[in-house]
Coordinates of C-alpha atoms (C1' of nucleotides) in Angstrom, one line a residue:
Chain A
M1 CA 50.7 -15.9 -50.4
D2 CA 49.3 -19.0 -49.1
N3 CA 49.7 -19.4 -45.4
H4 CA 50.2 -15.7 -44.9
L5 CA 47.8 -13.4 -43.0
S6 CA 46.6 -11.1 -45.7
S7 CA 45.6 -8.1 -43.6
V8 CA 49.0 -8.3 -41.8
K9 CA 50.7 -8.4 -45.2
N10 CA 48.6 -5.5 -46.3
S11 CA 49.6 -3.5 -43.3
C12 CA 53.3 -4.2 -44.0
R13 CA 53.0 -3.1 -47.5
L14 CA 51.1 0.0 -46.5
L15 CA 53.9 1.0 -44.1
K16 CA 56.6 0.4 -46.7
L17 CA 54.8 2.7 -49.2
F18 CA 55.9 5.6 -47.0
L19 CA 59.5 4.7 -47.6
D20 CA 59.3 5.9 -51.2
S21 CA 57.2 8.9 -50.5
E22 CA 58.4 12.3 -49.4
K23 CA 55.1 13.5 -48.1
E24 CA 52.1 12.3 -46.1
M25 CA 49.6 10.3 -47.8
G26 CA 45.8 9.9 -47.8
V27 CA 43.4 7.1 -47.8
S28 CA 42.6 7.3 -51.6
E29 CA 46.2 7.4 -52.7
L30 CA 47.1 4.5 -50.5
S31 CA 44.1 2.5 -51.6
R32 CA 45.2 3.1 -55.2
Q33 CA 48.8 2.0 -54.6
L34 CA 47.8 -1.1 -52.7
Q35 CA 44.9 -1.9 -54.9
L36 CA 42.6 -2.2 -51.9
S37 CA 39.2 -0.6 -51.3
K38 CA 39.2 2.7 -49.4
G39 CA 37.2 1.2 -46.6
A40 CA 39.8 -1.5 -46.0
V41 CA 42.7 0.9 -46.1
H42 CA 40.9 3.1 -43.7
K43 CA 40.4 0.3 -41.3
L44 CA 44.1 -0.6 -41.7
L45 CA 45.1 2.9 -40.8
M46 CA 42.8 3.1 -37.8
T47 CA 44.3 -0.1 -36.4
L48 CA 47.9 0.9 -37.1
E49 CA 47.3 4.4 -35.6
S50 CA 45.9 2.9 -32.4
E51 CA 49.2 1.2 -32.0
G52 CA 51.3 4.2 -32.9
F53 CA 52.6 2.8 -36.1
I54 CA 50.7 5.4 -38.0
K55 CA 49.9 9.1 -37.3
Q56 CA 47.2 11.2 -38.7
N57 CA 47.8 14.9 -39.3
P58 CA 44.7 16.6 -37.9
A59 CA 45.1 19.6 -40.2
N60 CA 44.7 17.7 -43.5
K61 CA 43.6 14.3 -42.5
Q62 CA 46.7 12.8 -44.1
Y63 CA 48.7 10.0 -42.7
A64 CA 52.4 9.4 -41.9
L65 CA 54.6 6.9 -40.1
G66 CA 54.3 7.0 -36.3
Y67 CA 56.8 7.1 -33.6
T68 CA 56.5 3.6 -32.5
L69 CA 58.4 2.7 -35.7
L70 CA 61.2 4.9 -34.4
E71 CA 61.3 2.9 -31.2
L72 CA 61.4 -0.4 -33.0
G73 CA 64.0 0.7 -35.5
N74 CA 66.2 1.9 -32.8
K75 CA 65.9 -1.4 -31.0
V76 CA 67.1 -3.2 -34.2
I77 CA 70.4 -1.3 -34.1
K78 CA 70.8 -2.1 -30.4
N79 CA 70.3 -5.8 -31.0
H80 CA 72.8 -5.7 -33.8
N81 CA 76.0 -6.0 -31.8
L82 CA 78.2 -6.2 -34.9
A83 CA 77.8 -2.4 -35.4
D84 CA 78.9 -1.8 -31.8
F85 CA 81.7 -4.2 -32.1
T86 CA 83.2 -2.9 -35.3
K87 CA 82.8 0.8 -34.6
P88 CA 86.3 1.2 -33.0
F89 CA 87.8 -0.5 -36.2
L90 CA 85.8 1.9 -38.4
Q91 CA 87.0 4.9 -36.4
R92 CA 90.6 4.0 -36.6
L93 CA 90.3 3.4 -40.4
A94 CA 88.5 6.7 -40.8
E95 CA 91.1 8.6 -38.8
T96 CA 94.0 7.3 -40.8
T97 CA 92.4 7.7 -44.2
Q98 CA 90.2 10.7 -43.6
E99 CA 87.6 9.2 -45.8
L100 CA 84.1 7.9 -45.5
V101 CA 84.1 4.5 -43.9
C102 CA 80.9 2.2 -43.8
L103 CA 79.9 -1.0 -42.3
C104 CA 77.6 -2.9 -44.8
I105 CA 75.5 -6.0 -43.9
R106 CA 73.3 -8.3 -45.9
D107 CA 69.6 -8.7 -45.0
Q108 CA 67.8 -11.2 -47.2
L109 CA 68.3 -10.2 -50.9
D110 CA 69.5 -6.6 -50.0
A111 CA 72.4 -4.7 -48.6
I112 CA 72.2 -2.0 -45.9
Y113 CA 74.7 0.4 -44.4
V114 CA 74.3 0.1 -40.7
E115 CA 77.2 2.2 -39.5
K116 CA 79.4 4.9 -41.0
I117 CA 81.9 7.5 -40.1
D118 CA 81.8 10.6 -42.1
S119 CA 84.8 12.1 -43.8
L120 CA 85.9 15.4 -42.5
H121 CA 87.1 16.7 -45.8
P122 CA 85.2 19.8 -46.9
I123 CA 84.4 18.0 -50.1
R124 CA 83.0 14.7 -49.1
F125 CA 80.7 12.0 -50.4
N126 CA 77.9 10.6 -48.3
V127 CA 75.7 7.5 -48.3
E128 CA 72.3 6.9 -47.0
A129 CA 72.4 4.7 -43.9
Y130 CA 69.7 2.1 -43.0
R131 CA 68.2 2.0 -46.5
R132 CA 68.1 -1.1 -48.6
F133 CA 69.8 -1.3 -51.9
P134 CA 70.6 -4.3 -54.3
L135 CA 73.6 -6.6 -53.4
Y136 CA 75.2 -6.0 -56.9
A137 CA 75.1 -2.2 -56.7
T138 CA 78.1 -1.1 -54.7
S139 CA 81.6 -2.3 -53.8
A140 CA 80.5 -2.9 -50.3
A141 CA 77.6 -5.0 -51.4
R142 CA 79.5 -7.0 -53.9
A143 CA 82.2 -7.8 -51.4
I144 CA 79.4 -9.6 -49.5
L145 CA 77.6 -11.1 -52.5
A146 CA 80.8 -12.7 -53.9
F147 CA 81.0 -15.0 -51.0
Q148 CA 77.3 -16.3 -51.0
D149 CA 76.6 -19.7 -52.5
E150 CA 75.8 -20.0 -56.2
A151 CA 72.1 -20.5 -55.8
F152 CA 71.8 -17.4 -53.8
I153 CA 73.8 -15.3 -56.2
G154 CA 71.6 -16.7 -59.0
N155 CA 68.5 -15.5 -57.1
V156 CA 69.9 -12.0 -56.7
L157 CA 70.9 -11.7 -60.3
Q158 CA 67.7 -13.0 -61.8
E159 CA 65.8 -9.9 -60.9
K160 CA 66.0 -7.1 -63.3
I161 CA 69.3 -5.3 -62.6
R162 CA 68.8 -1.6 -61.6
T163 CA 71.5 0.8 -62.9
F164 CA 72.4 4.0 -61.2
T165 CA 74.9 5.5 -63.6
P166 CA 75.9 4.8 -67.2
Y167 CA 78.8 3.0 -65.8
S168 CA 76.8 0.6 -63.6
L169 CA 77.0 -3.1 -64.4
K170 CA 74.1 -4.1 -66.6
E171 CA 74.4 -7.7 -67.3
P172 CA 74.4 -10.7 -64.8
E173 CA 77.5 -12.0 -66.6
E174 CA 79.4 -8.8 -65.9
V175 CA 78.5 -9.1 -62.2
M176 CA 79.5 -12.8 -62.0
E177 CA 82.9 -12.0 -63.6
R178 CA 83.4 -9.2 -61.0
L179 CA 82.5 -11.5 -58.2
K180 CA 85.0 -14.0 -59.4
R181 CA 87.7 -11.4 -59.2
I182 CA 86.6 -10.4 -55.8
R183 CA 87.0 -13.9 -54.6
E184 CA 90.5 -14.1 -56.2
Q185 CA 91.9 -10.9 -54.8
G186 CA 89.9 -10.7 -51.6
Y187 CA 88.6 -7.2 -52.1
E188 CA 86.6 -5.1 -54.5
I189 CA 87.4 -1.7 -55.9
S190 CA 85.1 0.1 -58.3
S191 CA 84.4 3.6 -59.7
N192 CA 81.4 5.4 -61.0
M193 CA 79.1 2.5 -60.6
R194 CA 76.8 4.0 -57.9
N195 CA 77.8 7.6 -58.3
V196 CA 80.0 9.2 -61.0
G197 CA 83.3 10.4 -59.7
V198 CA 83.2 8.2 -56.6
T199 CA 85.5 5.2 -55.9
G200 CA 84.8 2.5 -53.3
I201 CA 87.1 -0.1 -51.8
A202 CA 85.5 -2.9 -49.9
A203 CA 86.5 -6.1 -48.3
P204 CA 84.4 -8.9 -46.6
I205 CA 84.1 -9.7 -42.9
Y206 CA 84.1 -13.4 -42.1
D207 CA 82.2 -15.0 -39.2
A208 CA 83.7 -17.7 -37.0
D209 CA 82.1 -20.3 -39.3
G210 CA 83.6 -18.7 -42.5
T211 CA 80.4 -17.2 -43.8
V212 CA 80.2 -13.6 -45.1
N213 CA 77.4 -11.4 -44.1
A214 CA 79.1 -8.0 -43.7
S215 CA 81.8 -5.9 -45.3
I216 CA 83.7 -2.7 -44.7
S217 CA 84.2 -0.1 -47.4
L218 CA 85.9 3.1 -47.9
I219 CA 84.3 5.6 -50.2
G220 CA 85.6 8.9 -51.6
P221 CA 86.0 11.1 -54.6
T222 CA 88.1 9.3 -57.2
D223 CA 90.5 12.2 -57.5
R224 CA 91.5 11.8 -53.8
V225 CA 91.3 8.0 -53.5
N226 CA 93.3 7.1 -56.6
P227 CA 96.7 8.6 -55.4
S228 CA 96.5 6.6 -52.2
L229 CA 94.9 3.5 -53.7
D230 CA 97.3 0.9 -52.6
T231 CA 97.6 2.1 -49.1
F232 CA 93.8 2.4 -48.8
I233 CA 93.3 -1.1 -50.1
Q234 CA 95.8 -2.5 -47.7
L235 CA 94.2 -0.7 -44.8
V236 CA 90.7 -1.8 -45.6
V237 CA 91.8 -5.4 -46.1
E238 CA 93.7 -5.4 -42.8
T239 CA 90.7 -3.9 -41.0
T240 CA 88.4 -6.6 -42.1
R241 CA 91.0 -9.3 -41.4
D242 CA 91.4 -8.0 -37.8
I243 CA 87.6 -7.9 -37.2
S244 CA 87.2 -11.5 -38.8
F245 CA 89.9 -12.7 -36.5
Q246 CA 88.3 -11.1 -33.4
L247 CA 85.1 -12.8 -34.5
G248 CA 86.8 -16.1 -34.4
Y249 CA 87.6 -16.7 -38.0
R250 CA 90.8 -18.6 -38.6
N251 CA 92.1 -18.5 -42.1
K252 CA 94.1 -21.7 -42.7
Chain B
M1 CA 38.7 -3.1 -30.2
D2 CA 35.6 -2.9 -32.3
N3 CA 36.4 -1.8 -35.8
H4 CA 40.1 -2.8 -35.5
L5 CA 41.6 -5.5 -37.6
S6 CA 42.5 -8.1 -34.9
S7 CA 45.4 -9.8 -36.8
V8 CA 47.0 -6.4 -37.6
K9 CA 46.6 -5.4 -33.9
N10 CA 48.2 -8.7 -32.9
S11 CA 51.1 -8.2 -35.2
C12 CA 51.7 -4.7 -33.8
R13 CA 51.6 -6.0 -30.2
L14 CA 54.0 -8.8 -31.1
L15 CA 56.5 -6.4 -32.5
K16 CA 56.3 -4.2 -29.5
L17 CA 57.0 -7.1 -27.2
F18 CA 60.6 -7.0 -28.5
L19 CA 61.0 -3.5 -27.1
D20 CA 61.1 -4.8 -23.6
S21 CA 63.1 -7.8 -24.3
E22 CA 66.8 -8.0 -24.5
K23 CA 67.0 -11.2 -26.3
E24 CA 65.4 -13.1 -29.2
M25 CA 62.1 -14.7 -28.5
G26 CA 60.5 -17.9 -29.6
V27 CA 57.0 -19.0 -30.7
S28 CA 56.0 -20.3 -27.3
E29 CA 57.1 -17.4 -25.3
L30 CA 55.4 -14.9 -27.6
S31 CA 52.2 -17.0 -27.6
R32 CA 52.2 -16.9 -23.8
Q33 CA 52.7 -13.2 -23.7
L34 CA 50.1 -12.4 -26.4
Q35 CA 47.7 -15.0 -25.1
L36 CA 47.3 -16.4 -28.6
S37 CA 47.7 -20.1 -29.8
K38 CA 51.1 -21.1 -31.0
G39 CA 49.7 -21.7 -34.5
A40 CA 48.4 -18.2 -34.8
V41 CA 51.7 -16.7 -33.5
H42 CA 53.7 -18.8 -36.0
K43 CA 51.6 -17.6 -38.8
L44 CA 52.0 -14.1 -37.7
L45 CA 55.8 -14.5 -37.6
M46 CA 55.9 -16.1 -41.1
T47 CA 54.0 -13.2 -42.6
L48 CA 56.0 -10.5 -40.7
E49 CA 59.3 -12.3 -41.7
S50 CA 58.3 -12.3 -45.4
E51 CA 58.0 -8.6 -45.2
G52 CA 61.3 -8.1 -43.3
F53 CA 59.7 -6.9 -40.1
I54 CA 60.9 -10.1 -38.3
K55 CA 64.0 -12.2 -38.7
Q56 CA 64.5 -15.7 -37.6
N57 CA 67.9 -16.8 -36.3
P58 CA 68.5 -20.1 -38.2
A59 CA 70.8 -21.4 -35.4
N60 CA 68.1 -21.5 -32.6
K61 CA 64.9 -20.9 -34.5
Q62 CA 64.3 -17.7 -32.3
Y63 CA 62.9 -14.5 -33.7
A64 CA 64.0 -10.9 -33.5
L65 CA 63.1 -7.6 -35.2
G66 CA 63.9 -7.2 -38.8
Y67 CA 65.8 -4.6 -40.7
T68 CA 62.7 -3.2 -42.5
L69 CA 61.8 -1.6 -39.1
L70 CA 65.2 0.1 -39.3
E71 CA 64.3 1.7 -42.6
L72 CA 60.9 2.8 -41.4
G73 CA 62.2 4.2 -38.1
N74 CA 64.8 6.1 -40.0
K75 CA 62.2 7.6 -42.2
V76 CA 60.2 8.8 -39.2
I77 CA 63.1 11.0 -38.2
K78 CA 63.5 12.3 -41.7
N79 CA 59.9 13.3 -41.9
H80 CA 60.1 15.0 -38.6
N81 CA 61.4 18.5 -39.6
L82 CA 61.2 20.0 -36.2
A83 CA 64.3 18.0 -35.2
D84 CA 66.2 19.4 -38.2
F85 CA 64.9 22.9 -37.7
T86 CA 65.9 23.0 -34.0
K87 CA 69.2 21.3 -34.3
P88 CA 71.3 24.5 -34.7
F89 CA 69.6 26.1 -31.7
L90 CA 70.4 22.9 -29.7
Q91 CA 74.0 23.0 -30.8
R92 CA 74.4 26.6 -29.7
L93 CA 72.8 25.9 -26.4
A94 CA 75.0 22.9 -25.9
E95 CA 78.1 24.8 -26.8
T96 CA 77.6 27.6 -24.4
T97 CA 76.5 25.4 -21.5
Q98 CA 78.6 22.3 -22.2
E99 CA 75.8 20.2 -20.9
L100 CA 73.5 17.6 -22.4
V101 CA 70.7 19.3 -24.4
C102 CA 67.5 17.5 -25.7
L103 CA 64.6 18.0 -27.9
C104 CA 61.6 16.4 -26.5
I105 CA 58.2 15.8 -28.2
R106 CA 54.8 14.5 -27.3
D107 CA 53.3 11.6 -29.1
Q108 CA 49.9 10.6 -27.9
L109 CA 50.1 10.0 -24.1
D110 CA 53.9 9.7 -24.1
A111 CA 57.0 11.8 -24.4
I112 CA 60.0 11.0 -26.6
Y113 CA 63.5 12.5 -26.9
V114 CA 63.9 12.9 -30.7
E115 CA 67.3 14.8 -30.7
K116 CA 70.1 15.4 -28.3
I117 CA 73.6 16.9 -28.2
D118 CA 75.8 15.1 -25.8
S119 CA 77.9 16.9 -23.1
L120 CA 81.6 16.7 -23.7
H121 CA 82.4 16.6 -19.9
P122 CA 84.2 13.5 -18.9
I123 CA 81.4 13.0 -16.3
R124 CA 78.3 13.2 -18.3
F125 CA 74.7 12.1 -18.0
N126 CA 72.9 10.5 -20.9
V127 CA 69.3 9.8 -21.9
E128 CA 67.9 7.2 -24.1
A129 CA 66.7 8.6 -27.4
Y130 CA 63.6 7.4 -29.5
R131 CA 62.2 5.6 -26.4
R132 CA 58.8 6.5 -25.0
F133 CA 58.3 7.5 -21.4
P134 CA 55.5 9.0 -19.4
L135 CA 54.7 12.7 -19.8
Y136 CA 54.9 13.3 -16.0
A137 CA 58.3 11.7 -15.6
T138 CA 60.9 14.3 -16.6
S139 CA 61.3 18.1 -16.7
A140 CA 61.2 18.0 -20.5
A141 CA 58.0 16.0 -20.5
R142 CA 56.3 18.1 -17.8
A143 CA 57.1 21.3 -19.7
I144 CA 55.0 19.9 -22.5
L145 CA 52.2 18.3 -20.3
A146 CA 51.7 21.6 -18.4
F147 CA 50.4 23.3 -21.6
Q148 CA 47.9 20.6 -22.6
D149 CA 44.2 20.9 -21.9
E150 CA 42.7 19.7 -18.6
A151 CA 41.0 16.7 -20.0
F152 CA 44.2 15.5 -21.6
I153 CA 46.1 16.0 -18.4
G154 CA 43.5 14.1 -16.5
N155 CA 43.9 11.2 -19.0
V156 CA 47.6 11.1 -18.5
L157 CA 47.4 11.2 -14.7
Q158 CA 44.6 8.6 -14.3
E159 CA 47.0 5.8 -15.2
K160 CA 49.0 4.5 -12.4
I161 CA 52.0 6.7 -12.0
R162 CA 55.3 5.0 -12.5
T163 CA 58.1 6.2 -10.2
F164 CA 61.8 5.9 -11.0
T165 CA 63.6 7.1 -7.8
P166 CA 62.4 7.7 -4.3
Y167 CA 62.1 11.4 -5.2
S168 CA 59.8 10.9 -8.1
L169 CA 56.4 12.4 -7.9
K170 CA 53.9 9.9 -6.7
E171 CA 50.5 11.5 -6.6
P172 CA 48.5 13.1 -9.3
E173 CA 48.0 16.1 -7.0
E174 CA 51.7 16.6 -6.7
V175 CA 52.1 16.6 -10.5
M176 CA 49.2 19.0 -10.9
E177 CA 50.7 21.4 -8.5
R178 CA 54.0 21.3 -10.4
L179 CA 52.3 21.8 -13.7
K180 CA 50.7 24.9 -12.3
R181 CA 54.0 26.3 -11.3
I182 CA 55.4 25.6 -14.7
R183 CA 52.6 27.6 -16.3
E184 CA 53.3 30.4 -13.9
Q185 CA 57.1 30.7 -14.4
G186 CA 57.3 29.4 -17.9
Y187 CA 59.8 26.7 -17.3
E188 CA 60.4 23.6 -15.2
I189 CA 63.4 22.6 -13.1
S190 CA 63.6 19.4 -11.1
S191 CA 66.2 17.1 -9.4
N192 CA 66.5 13.5 -8.7
M193 CA 63.1 12.6 -10.1
R194 CA 64.2 10.5 -13.0
N195 CA 67.8 9.9 -11.9
V196 CA 69.3 10.6 -8.5
G197 CA 72.0 13.4 -8.6
V198 CA 70.7 14.7 -12.0
T199 CA 69.0 18.1 -12.6
G200 CA 66.9 19.0 -15.6
I201 CA 65.8 22.5 -16.8
A202 CA 63.1 22.5 -19.5
A203 CA 60.9 25.1 -21.3
P204 CA 58.1 24.6 -23.9
I205 CA 58.2 25.3 -27.6
Y206 CA 55.1 27.0 -28.9
D207 CA 53.6 26.4 -32.4
A208 CA 52.3 29.3 -34.4
D209 CA 48.8 28.5 -33.2
G210 CA 50.0 28.6 -29.5
T211 CA 49.9 24.9 -28.9
V212 CA 52.8 23.1 -27.1
N213 CA 54.0 19.8 -28.4
A214 CA 57.7 19.9 -27.8
S215 CA 60.2 21.2 -25.4
I216 CA 63.9 21.7 -24.9
S217 CA 65.7 20.5 -21.8
L218 CA 69.2 20.8 -20.4
I219 CA 70.2 17.9 -18.2
G220 CA 73.3 17.4 -16.1
P221 CA 74.8 16.4 -12.7
T222 CA 73.2 18.6 -10.0
D223 CA 76.7 19.5 -8.7
R224 CA 77.5 21.2 -12.0
V225 CA 74.2 22.6 -12.9
N226 CA 73.4 24.2 -9.6
P227 CA 76.2 26.8 -9.5
S228 CA 75.1 28.1 -13.0
L229 CA 71.4 27.6 -12.4
D230 CA 70.2 31.1 -13.2
T231 CA 72.2 31.4 -16.3
F232 CA 71.2 28.0 -17.5
I233 CA 67.5 28.7 -16.9
Q234 CA 67.8 31.9 -18.8
L235 CA 69.6 30.3 -21.7
V236 CA 67.0 27.4 -22.1
V237 CA 64.1 29.8 -21.9
E238 CA 65.7 32.1 -24.4
T239 CA 66.3 29.3 -26.8
T240 CA 62.7 28.0 -26.7
R241 CA 61.5 31.6 -27.1
D242 CA 63.6 32.0 -30.2
I243 CA 62.4 28.8 -31.7
S244 CA 58.8 29.5 -31.0
F245 CA 59.2 32.8 -32.6
Q246 CA 60.7 31.3 -35.7
L247 CA 57.8 28.9 -35.8
G248 CA 55.5 31.9 -35.9
Y249 CA 54.4 32.1 -32.4
R250 CA 53.7 35.7 -31.3
N251 CA 53.4 36.2 -27.5
K252 CA 51.1 39.2 -26.9
Chain C
dT1 C1' 66.7 -43.2 -21.5
dT2 C1' 62.7 -40.7 -20.4
dT3 C1' 60.3 -36.5 -20.2
dT4 C1' 59.5 -32.1 -21.3
dT5 C1' 59.5 -28.3 -24.4
dC6 C1' 60.4 -26.6 -28.6
dG7 C1' 58.8 -25.0 -33.7
dT8 C1' 55.9 -26.3 -37.2
dT9 C1' 51.9 -28.2 -39.7
dC10 C1' 47.0 -29.0 -40.6
dA11 C1' 41.9 -29.5 -41.0
dC12 C1' 38.1 -27.1 -39.3
dT13 C1' 34.4 -23.5 -38.1
dA14 C1' 33.2 -19.0 -36.5
dT15 C1' 34.1 -14.6 -37.3
dA16 C1' 36.4 -11.0 -38.9
dC17 C1' 37.6 -8.9 -43.2
dA18 C1' 37.3 -6.7 -47.9
dT19 C1' 33.9 -4.9 -50.7
dG20 C1' 31.3 -1.0 -52.9
dA21 C1' 28.1 2.2 -52.4
dA22 C1' 26.6 6.2 -49.8
dC23 C1' 27.7 10.1 -46.7
dG24 C1' 29.0 14.9 -45.5
dA25 C1' 32.8 17.9 -45.8
dT26 C1' 36.4 20.2 -48.3
dG27 C1' 38.3 22.3 -52.1
dT28 C1' 38.5 23.2 -57.1
dT29 C1' 36.5 24.6 -61.5
dT30 C1' 33.3 26.8 -64.1
Chain D
dA1 C1' 28.1 31.6 -56.4
dA2 C1' 27.1 27.5 -58.2
dA3 C1' 28.5 23.0 -59.9
dC4 C1' 31.6 19.6 -59.6
dA5 C1' 35.2 16.6 -58.1
dT6 C1' 37.6 14.4 -54.5
dC7 C1' 38.5 13.7 -50.0
dG8 C1' 38.0 10.8 -45.5
dT9 C1' 34.7 8.1 -43.2
dT10 C1' 30.8 4.8 -42.3
dC11 C1' 28.0 0.8 -43.0
dA12 C1' 25.6 -3.7 -44.2
dT13 C1' 26.8 -7.9 -46.5
dG14 C1' 28.6 -12.6 -47.9
dT15 C1' 32.8 -14.8 -48.2
dA16 C1' 37.3 -15.7 -47.4
dT17 C1' 40.2 -16.1 -43.5
dA18 C1' 42.0 -16.0 -39.1
dG19 C1' 42.6 -18.4 -34.8
dT20 C1' 41.9 -22.9 -32.6
dG21 C1' 43.8 -27.1 -30.6
dA22 C1' 45.6 -31.3 -31.5
dA23 C1' 49.5 -34.0 -33.6
dC24 C1' 54.2 -34.1 -35.3
dG25 C1' 59.3 -34.7 -35.2
dA26 C1' 63.3 -32.5 -33.3
dA27 C1' 65.9 -30.9 -29.7
dA28 C1' 66.8 -30.0 -24.8
dA29 C1' 66.4 -31.1 -20.0
dA30 C1' 66.0 -34.3 -16.5

DNA sequence: TTTTTCGTTCACTATACATGAACGATGTTT
DNA sequence: AAACATCGTTCATGTATAGTGAACGAAAAA
């Protein structure tokens, strides 16, 4: 808060408000949520609109996100060569297992699915790509979190833990225990924690220097995943091992 | 420039610089391009980074776009229901023609492809989605531009015209003439103007109130498009007519 | 080694920003 | 229809803040 540009910070916060809103928003609503005067919000919007970051609907004077953000977001993926690089591996894994396969990365204190191959089963589970979620929440995320240093894990777990189902992990200690098991066995498997009836299998991707900032996970209905559990685990682990090797990681 | 927030404007300009850069950028380079002091740029970057809009590579201290922009960009598509709505129409058109089919929209003074179905031919042409380009540059864009009011068209054509091939339109008068023909025949067809050896066929989508802000285009190698030209034109025009009708547009 | 260029920090002053009230327009309630 | 509420937008004002430019150590280039 100290050496930050307040109006820039406000504009960032304003833009992010649209992430959790399904509709357009007006000056008054934004000013309430940001706790800023209407005049200030209006000026923010005018500036952002002139740069294409915001778009006003002439019909109802309400505001929405602008297409320049689409350009910028697309550029982020392009810059992220890990997604390109791992795509063939994901495709092969998806083909042999016929289940949803995702590439998950860490960004700051959050996890994001940046690539996925959908299952072709008529009954299939889906995840939301490009949207942040907590690093303790899914198997893919925990497969990354497990290999961060202690201080970082402490940081993540000190915020109030969000639960998604009655089976979600609730206490930091539960998560810590799970992370320990992930480190021991090299992969994570969990059911019902993010969505009931859904099982995920995930394993970490190592960089050349041995750090973990990404993982691959296989996600599907528990009924269908369980019968092939051992094969699926092996396939996921092998895939991440291959990728890590290609990235220059050499397990002693 | 008057009632705009300068630091917000600077931050927007800074972010956009990354669109035309293939690599990460440092404080000095950004400060040169923005004509701002290094100190100011550094403070901008610190603020943007704290909000996830920018990411610093610890290895070389260079900066790149952050994943929050990925979230925001994705939200823009979700909000844009025209893309969802037209997708089935696009898919049908792509299936019958086996060529690249795109949905193009207008945003301010630019055009953007917001949806596309790739051709399955081994030899196929591709376009860059989610990236702005001038409204006079492609058949899809001109199919939109032709139906804007005169003042707007004048605005677009008064900026220096960018050419992409030796066959691109160079003079405002040439464009105007072409737009007239589009209005007369209801569709646009052009070859070699954006890419040599490529032909595009495009027709406008009308809103319920009769305004045009989107178009559909079929794009492919001239050798393959020409033999079926008349059928393709008819199919494109019919598709846009169907969509316009569904949107509530009633041609007298 | 020397020299340049880098990212980062800091004190300082002009100025640009957030405020809060007032405006007309729009839409809701009585 | 009339009264009311709420909307987006505008504006003058005083203060907090943004941009400057020099100085720093670190890292690369010569």
